Coordinates of C-alpha atoms in Angstrom, one line a residue:
M1 CA 17.9 23.1 51.6
K2 CA 18.6 24.7 48.3
L3 CA 16.6 23.6 45.2
G4 CA 19.6 22.3 43.4
Q5 CA 20.5 20.1 46.4
A6 CA 17.0 18.7 46.4
F7 CA 17.3 17.7 42.7
K8 CA 20.6 16.1 43.4
M9 CA 19.2 14.1 46.3
A10 CA 16.2 13.1 44.2
F11 CA 18.4 11.9 41.3
K12 CA 20.7 10.0 43.7
S13 CA 17.7 8.2 45.3
I14 CA 16.4 7.3 41.8
N15 CA 19.8 6.2 40.7
N16 CA 20.2 4.0 43.8
N17 CA 17.0 2.1 43.0
K18 CA 17.1 2.0 39.2
G19 CA 15.0 -1.2 38.8
R20 CA 12.3 -0.1 41.2
A21 CA 12.2 3.4 39.7
F22 CA 11.8 2.1 36.1
L23 CA 9.0 -0.3 37.1
T24 CA 7.3 2.7 38.8
M25 CA 7.7 4.7 35.6
L26 CA 6.1 2.1 33.4
G27 CA 2.6 3.3 34.0
I28 CA 3.6 6.8 33.1
I29 CA 5.6 5.6 30.1
I30 CA 2.7 3.5 28.8
G31 CA 0.1 6.3 29.5
V32 CA 2.0 9.1 27.8
A33 CA 2.9 6.9 24.8
S34 CA -0.6 5.6 24.3
V35 CA -2.3 9.0 24.7
M36 CA 0.2 10.6 22.2
A37 CA -0.1 7.8 19.7
I38 CA -3.9 7.4 19.8
V39 CA -4.7 11.1 19.7
S40 CA -2.0 11.9 17.1
V41 CA -3.1 9.1 14.7
L42 CA -6.8 10.1 15.1
M43 CA -5.9 13.7 14.3
G44 CA -3.9 12.4 11.3
Q45 CA -7.0 10.4 10.2
N46 CA -9.2 13.5 10.6
K47 CA -6.6 15.6 8.7
L48 CA -6.7 13.0 5.9
T49 CA -10.5 13.1 5.8
M50 CA -10.4 16.9 5.5
Q51 CA -7.8 16.5 2.7
L52 CA -10.2 14.1 0.9
Y53 CA -13.0 16.6 1.1
E54 CA -10.8 19.4 -0.1
A55 CA -9.4 17.2 -2.9
Q56 CA -12.9 16.4 -4.0
G57 CA -13.9 20.0 -3.8
T58 CA -15.3 22.1 -1.0
N59 CA -18.4 24.3 -0.7
K60 CA -20.4 21.8 -2.8
V61 CA -24.1 21.4 -2.9
S62 CA -25.5 18.0 -3.8
V63 CA -28.5 18.1 -6.1
Y64 CA -30.8 15.2 -6.9
A65 CA -33.5 16.1 -9.4
Y66 CA -35.6 14.4 -12.1
L67 CA -38.8 14.9 -14.1
N68 CA -41.4 12.3 -14.4
N69 CA -41.7 12.9 -18.2
G70 CA -38.1 11.5 -18.6
T71 CA -36.4 14.8 -19.6
S72 CA -33.3 16.1 -17.9
V73 CA -33.2 19.2 -15.7
F74 CA -29.5 19.7 -16.3
D75 CA -29.8 22.2 -19.2
D76 CA -32.1 24.5 -17.0
L77 CA -29.9 23.9 -14.0
Y78 CA -26.8 24.8 -16.0
D79 CA -28.3 28.1 -17.2
Y80 CA -29.5 28.9 -13.7
C81 CA -26.0 28.3 -12.3
L82 CA -24.6 30.7 -14.9
Y83 CA -27.0 33.3 -13.4
L84 CA -25.8 32.4 -9.9
N85 CA -22.2 32.8 -11.1
S86 CA -23.0 36.3 -12.4
L87 CA -24.2 37.2 -8.8
G88 CA -21.0 35.9 -7.4
L89 CA -22.8 33.0 -5.6
A90 CA -21.7 29.9 -7.5
E91 CA -18.7 28.8 -9.6
G92 CA -20.0 25.9 -11.5
V93 CA -22.2 22.9 -12.0
T94 CA -21.7 19.4 -13.3
P95 CA -23.4 16.0 -13.4
N96 CA -22.3 13.6 -10.6
A97 CA -22.5 10.4 -12.5
N98 CA -20.1 7.5 -13.1
L99 CA -20.3 4.6 -15.5
W100 CA -20.2 1.0 -14.2
D101 CA -19.3 -2.2 -16.0
V102 CA -17.1 -0.5 -18.6
T103 CA -13.7 -1.7 -19.9
V104 CA -10.9 0.7 -20.8
T105 CA -8.2 -0.5 -23.1
Y106 CA -5.0 1.0 -24.6
G107 CA -2.9 -1.3 -26.6
A108 CA -2.3 -4.5 -24.5
K109 CA -3.4 -2.8 -21.3
N110 CA -6.9 -3.5 -20.1
S111 CA -8.7 -2.1 -17.0
S112 CA -10.3 -5.4 -16.2
T113 CA -6.9 -6.9 -15.4
M114 CA -5.7 -4.0 -13.4
E115 CA -5.6 -4.1 -9.6
Q116 CA -7.4 -0.8 -9.5
A117 CA -9.5 0.0 -12.5
P118 CA -10.2 3.7 -13.2
Q119 CA -13.5 5.3 -12.3
I120 CA -15.3 6.7 -15.4
Y121 CA -17.2 9.9 -14.6
L122 CA -19.5 12.0 -16.8
G123 CA -19.0 15.8 -16.4
S124 CA -19.7 19.1 -17.8
D125 CA -17.1 21.7 -18.9
Q126 CA -17.1 22.8 -15.2
Y127 CA -16.3 19.4 -13.8
S128 CA -12.8 20.3 -12.8
I129 CA -13.9 23.6 -11.2
V130 CA -16.5 21.9 -9.1
N131 CA -14.3 18.9 -8.1
N132 CA -11.1 20.9 -7.5
F133 CA -9.0 19.5 -10.4
Q134 CA -6.4 21.4 -12.3
I135 CA -5.2 20.7 -15.8
E136 CA -1.5 19.6 -16.0
Q137 CA -1.2 18.8 -19.7
G138 CA -3.4 19.5 -22.6
R139 CA -6.9 21.1 -22.1
D140 CA -10.1 20.6 -20.2
I141 CA -13.5 19.6 -21.5
S142 CA -15.2 22.5 -23.3
K143 CA -18.7 23.5 -24.0
I144 CA -18.1 22.7 -27.7
D145 CA -17.2 19.1 -26.7
L146 CA -20.6 18.9 -25.0
D147 CA -22.6 20.4 -27.8
E148 CA -21.0 18.4 -30.5
Y149 CA -20.9 15.1 -28.6
N150 CA -17.2 14.8 -29.0
N151 CA -15.6 11.6 -27.9
V152 CA -12.9 13.1 -25.7
C153 CA -11.7 12.5 -22.2
V154 CA -9.4 13.9 -19.5
M155 CA -7.4 11.5 -17.3
G156 CA -6.4 11.7 -13.7
A157 CA -2.7 11.4 -12.9
V158 CA -2.9 7.8 -11.6
A159 CA -5.1 6.6 -14.5
A160 CA -2.7 8.2 -17.0
R161 CA 0.3 6.5 -15.3
N162 CA -1.4 3.1 -15.3
F163 CA -2.1 3.2 -19.1
F164 CA 0.8 5.3 -20.4
D165 CA 3.5 5.0 -17.8
L166 CA 5.7 8.1 -18.3
T167 CA 4.5 8.9 -21.8
S168 CA 2.2 11.8 -22.3
P169 CA -1.3 10.6 -23.1
V170 CA -2.5 13.8 -24.7
G171 CA -3.5 13.1 -28.3
Q172 CA -3.6 9.4 -27.8
Q173 CA -6.7 7.3 -28.1
I174 CA -8.1 4.9 -25.6
R175 CA -11.2 2.7 -26.0
I176 CA -14.0 2.6 -23.6
N177 CA -16.3 -0.4 -24.2
G178 CA -14.7 -0.5 -27.7
I179 CA -15.6 3.1 -28.5
P180 CA -12.5 5.3 -29.2
F181 CA -12.0 8.4 -27.1
T182 CA -9.2 10.9 -27.6
V183 CA -7.3 12.0 -24.5
I184 CA -7.2 15.8 -24.5
G185 CA -5.7 16.5 -21.1
T186 CA -4.5 15.2 -17.7
Y187 CA -5.2 16.5 -14.2
V188 CA -2.6 17.4 -11.6
E189 CA -2.3 14.7 -9.0
K190 CA -4.1 15.6 -5.8
M191 CA -3.3 12.7 -3.4
A192 CA 0.3 11.9 -4.1
N193 CA 1.1 11.6 -0.4
N194 CA -1.3 8.8 0.4
V195 CA -1.4 5.6 -1.5
N196 CA -4.7 4.6 0.0
N197 CA -6.5 7.4 -1.6
S198 CA -5.0 7.2 -5.1
Y199 CA -8.5 6.4 -6.4
I200 CA -9.2 10.1 -6.4
D201 CA -6.6 10.5 -9.1
N202 CA -7.5 7.2 -10.8
V203 CA -10.3 8.8 -12.9
I204 CA -11.3 9.3 -16.5
V205 CA -13.7 12.1 -17.1
L206 CA -15.9 12.2 -20.3
P207 CA -18.4 14.8 -21.5
Y208 CA -21.8 13.8 -20.0
T209 CA -23.2 13.8 -23.6
A210 CA -20.9 10.8 -24.3
A211 CA -23.2 8.6 -22.3
R212 CA -25.3 8.1 -25.4
A213 CA -22.4 6.8 -27.5
L214 CA -21.6 4.3 -24.8
G215 CA -25.2 3.1 -24.6
Q216 CA -25.6 4.3 -21.0
G217 CA -29.1 5.9 -21.4
G218 CA -28.0 9.3 -22.5
S219 CA -27.8 12.5 -20.6
N220 CA -31.6 12.4 -19.7
S221 CA -30.9 9.5 -17.4
I222 CA -28.6 11.6 -15.2
S223 CA -30.3 12.9 -12.0
D224 CA -27.3 13.6 -9.6
F225 CA -25.5 16.9 -9.8
Y226 CA -23.0 19.0 -8.0
V227 CA -23.1 22.8 -7.7
K228 CA -20.1 24.6 -6.3
A229 CA -20.8 27.7 -4.2
S230 CA -18.3 30.5 -4.5
S231 CA -17.4 30.3 -0.8
G232 CA -18.5 28.8 2.5
K233 CA -20.5 31.9 3.2
T234 CA -22.7 31.6 0.1
V235 CA -23.5 27.9 0.4
N236 CA -26.7 28.4 2.4
E237 CA -27.9 31.0 0.0
V238 CA -27.2 28.8 -3.0
V239 CA -29.1 26.0 -1.4
T240 CA -32.1 28.3 -0.8
R241 CA -32.1 29.7 -4.3
L242 CA -31.7 26.2 -5.8
T243 CA -34.6 25.0 -3.7
G244 CA -36.8 27.8 -5.1
F245 CA -35.7 27.3 -8.6
L246 CA -36.1 23.5 -8.6
T247 CA -39.5 23.7 -7.0
G248 CA -40.6 25.7 -10.1
I249 CA -39.3 22.9 -12.4
C250 CA -39.9 19.7 -10.4
G251 CA -42.7 20.8 -8.1
D252 CA -42.8 20.7 -4.3
P253 CA -41.1 17.5 -3.1
N254 CA -43.2 17.5 0.0
D255 CA -46.5 17.7 -1.9
W256 CA -47.9 14.2 -2.3
N257 CA -50.1 15.4 -5.2
N258 CA -47.1 16.6 -7.1
N259 CA -46.6 14.6 -10.3
K260 CA -44.0 16.7 -12.1
G261 CA -40.9 15.2 -10.5
Y262 CA -38.7 15.3 -7.4
F263 CA -35.6 17.0 -6.1
S264 CA -33.4 17.6 -3.1
A265 CA -30.6 20.0 -2.5
Y266 CA -28.3 20.0 0.5
S267 CA -24.8 21.2 1.4
E268 CA -22.0 18.7 1.9
Q269 CA -20.7 20.8 4.8
Q270 CA -23.0 18.9 7.1
W271 CA -21.1 15.7 6.4
I272 CA -17.8 17.5 7.1
D273 CA -19.2 18.8 10.4
Q274 CA -20.4 15.4 11.3
D275 CA -17.0 13.8 10.5
N276 CA -15.3 16.5 12.6
Q277 CA -17.6 15.9 15.6
A278 CA -17.2 12.1 15.3
A279 CA -13.4 12.4 15.2
T280 CA -13.4 14.8 18.2
A281 CA -15.6 12.4 20.2
M282 CA -13.5 9.4 19.3
S283 CA -10.3 11.3 20.3
L284 CA -11.8 12.2 23.7
V285 CA -13.0 8.7 24.4
L286 CA -9.9 6.8 23.3
G287 CA -7.6 9.5 24.8
G288 CA -9.5 9.2 28.0
I289 CA -9.2 5.4 28.1
A290 CA -5.4 5.7 27.4
A291 CA -5.2 8.4 30.2
I292 CA -6.4 5.8 32.7
S293 CA -3.0 4.2 32.6
L294 CA -1.6 7.6 33.6
I295 CA -3.8 7.5 36.7
V296 CA -2.7 4.0 37.4
G297 CA 0.9 5.2 37.0
G298 CA 0.2 8.0 39.5
I299 CA -1.1 5.5 42.0
G300 CA 2.1 3.5 41.5
I301 CA 4.0 6.7 42.2
M302 CA 2.1 7.3 45.5
N303 CA 2.7 3.7 46.5
I304 CA 6.5 3.8 45.9
M305 CA 6.9 7.2 47.6
L306 CA 5.1 5.8 50.7
V307 CA 7.6 2.9 50.7
T308 CA 10.5 5.5 50.2
V309 CA 9.2 7.5 53.2
T310 CA 9.2 4.3 55.3
E311 CA 12.7 3.4 54.2
R312 CA 14.1 6.9 54.9
T313 CA 12.3 7.6 58.2
K314 CA 15.6 7.9 60.1
E315 CA 17.1 10.2 57.5
I316 CA 14.0 12.4 57.8
G317 CA 14.3 12.4 61.6
I318 CA 17.9 13.5 61.5
R319 CA 17.1 16.3 59.1
R320 CA 14.2 17.4 61.2
A321 CA 16.4 17.3 64.3
I322 CA 19.0 19.6 62.9
G323 CA 16.4 22.2 61.9
A324 CA 15.0 21.2 58.5
E325 CA 11.6 22.8 57.9
R326 CA 8.6 20.8 56.9
K327 CA 8.4 22.6 53.5
S328 CA 11.9 21.4 52.8
I329 CA 10.9 17.8 53.4
V330 CA 7.8 18.2 51.3
A331 CA 9.8 19.8 48.5
Q332 CA 12.4 17.0 48.5
F333 CA 9.8 14.2 48.1
L334 CA 7.7 16.2 45.6
I335 CA 10.8 16.8 43.5
E336 CA 11.6 13.1 43.6
A337 CA 8.1 12.1 42.5
G338 CA 8.0 14.8 39.8
M339 CA 11.4 13.7 38.5
I340 CA 10.3 10.0 38.3
C341 CA 7.2 11.1 36.3
G342 CA 9.2 13.6 34.2
I343 CA 11.7 10.9 33.2
G344 CA 8.9 8.5 32.5
G345 CA 7.1 11.2 30.5
I346 CA 10.1 11.9 28.4
I347 CA 10.6 8.1 27.6
G348 CA 6.8 7.9 26.9
A349 CA 7.0 10.9 24.6
I350 CA 9.8 9.3 22.6
L351 CA 7.9 6.0 22.4
G352 CA 4.7 7.8 21.5
T353 CA 6.5 9.6 18.7
M354 CA 7.8 6.3 17.4
L355 CA 4.3 4.7 17.6
T356 CA 2.8 7.8 15.8
L357 CA 5.3 7.4 13.0
L358 CA 4.5 3.7 12.6
G359 CA 0.8 4.4 12.7
G360 CA 1.1 7.1 10.0
K361 CA 3.0 4.7 7.8
F362 CA 1.2 1.4 8.3
I363 CA -2.3 2.5 9.3
L364 CA -2.9 5.7 7.5
K365 CA -0.4 4.8 4.7
F366 CA 1.2 8.3 4.7
T367 CA 4.2 8.6 2.4
E368 CA 5.4 11.5 4.6
P369 CA 6.2 11.1 8.3
L370 CA 3.2 11.7 10.7
W371 CA 4.6 13.6 13.7
P372 CA 2.7 14.1 16.9
P373 CA 1.4 17.7 17.3
V374 CA 3.7 19.6 19.7
P375 CA 0.9 20.7 22.0
I376 CA -0.1 17.0 22.4
A377 CA 3.4 16.0 23.3
L378 CA 4.0 18.9 25.7
G379 CA 0.6 18.4 27.2
A380 CA 1.2 14.7 27.9
L381 CA 4.6 15.5 29.4
V382 CA 3.4 18.3 31.6
F383 CA 0.4 16.2 32.7
S384 CA 2.7 13.4 33.7
V385 CA 4.8 15.6 35.9
A386 CA 1.7 17.2 37.4
L387 CA 0.4 13.7 38.1
G388 CA 3.6 12.8 40.0
I389 CA 3.4 16.0 42.1
I390 CA -0.3 15.4 42.9
F391 CA 0.1 11.7 43.8
G392 CA 3.4 12.5 45.6
M393 CA 1.7 15.1 47.8
Y394 CA 0.3 12.7 50.4
P395 CA 3.6 10.8 50.9
A396 CA 5.5 14.1 51.1
I397 CA 3.2 15.6 53.7
K398 CA 3.3 12.4 55.7
A399 CA 7.1 12.5 55.6
S400 CA 7.2 16.1 56.7
G401 CA 4.8 15.4 59.6
L402 CA 7.1 12.8 61.3
Q403 CA 8.2 13.9 64.7
P404 CA 12.1 13.9 65.0
V405 CA 12.2 11.7 68.2
E406 CA 9.9 9.1 66.7
A407 CA 11.7 9.1 63.4
L408 CA 15.1 8.7 65.0
R409 CA 14.2 5.6 66.9
A410 CA 12.3 4.1 64.0
E411 CA 15.1 1.6 63.5

């Protein structure tokens, strides 16, 4: 029997039992759709997490340091990072501090009545470098602003929109706790494609020296900092050098007799790695759970093919009697099982794509469509066909093993 003829017979058999074939496909359809949707949405979530890390700045080293005498370590840390920059190891350093319980006003607009109030951060002239911001309008905070305690600020794209709509805020004055601050620039929007993460762009950055004017304890009260390494390859060296430098200033943090101060320095890459590992583990677990329905669908295929063999015993006997080889009988039933799973896989892939699009829009809040990765879709489709062939093997072998005489008198 030719291959084309086998496909025609398989299609005819499926077409003659549409309802039964569809019910048999349901397990495959549900399995393929659920595997595709779950894995794709989890991959989309992981991609979003990585985008958040990139938006906030990569290759960052978190530093926590203070002196017991109440003075700040930032001036010394700033100078040391300039030295690291000259070695090509670091790009910048900034305080990592934000102000709480502050009210921002501009005209009749008040942050206390907004659905999402802006976050107020204190930064150095290198804040945008460390946190991966780019200036869209105006200018950035400068060293002069820090040294002269200028009341200036740079606004994120969402914060600027919330207060100024489509008007340029550069040169305008806002009030923070009643103190006037001149807007000198705005940042390029980083998370325009996801409304859930607009908080990254809903920021107002002040020179860290402005903390004194706002009655927030002054720059000496700041103990959290970010240092940005020049690349992923230099992060560990930067951590090592910072540890040695800060030990000289704050003392050994592991020495119980140390009364100078305390510090810690660690790379944020470890959190990225942990998130990646957690996302991979979750994808495997949930994908495996969803794949169980594929196995159940495969068992359904085996069951229905055994029923088909029983129904077509006489046909098999006739074909065997006129000289059909066992491999032809096996091929016929395997093709039929594979075709059922293939059609179910295609329907499942279409349904999985729709579920992924819905998940991206309503769960992840993407403004752009979230499409399933092609390897995931093809993998699920190929696996479903392979499952049909595997579970159809036993019924096919059983059919080919029927003796012609017994098969002919089966009815």
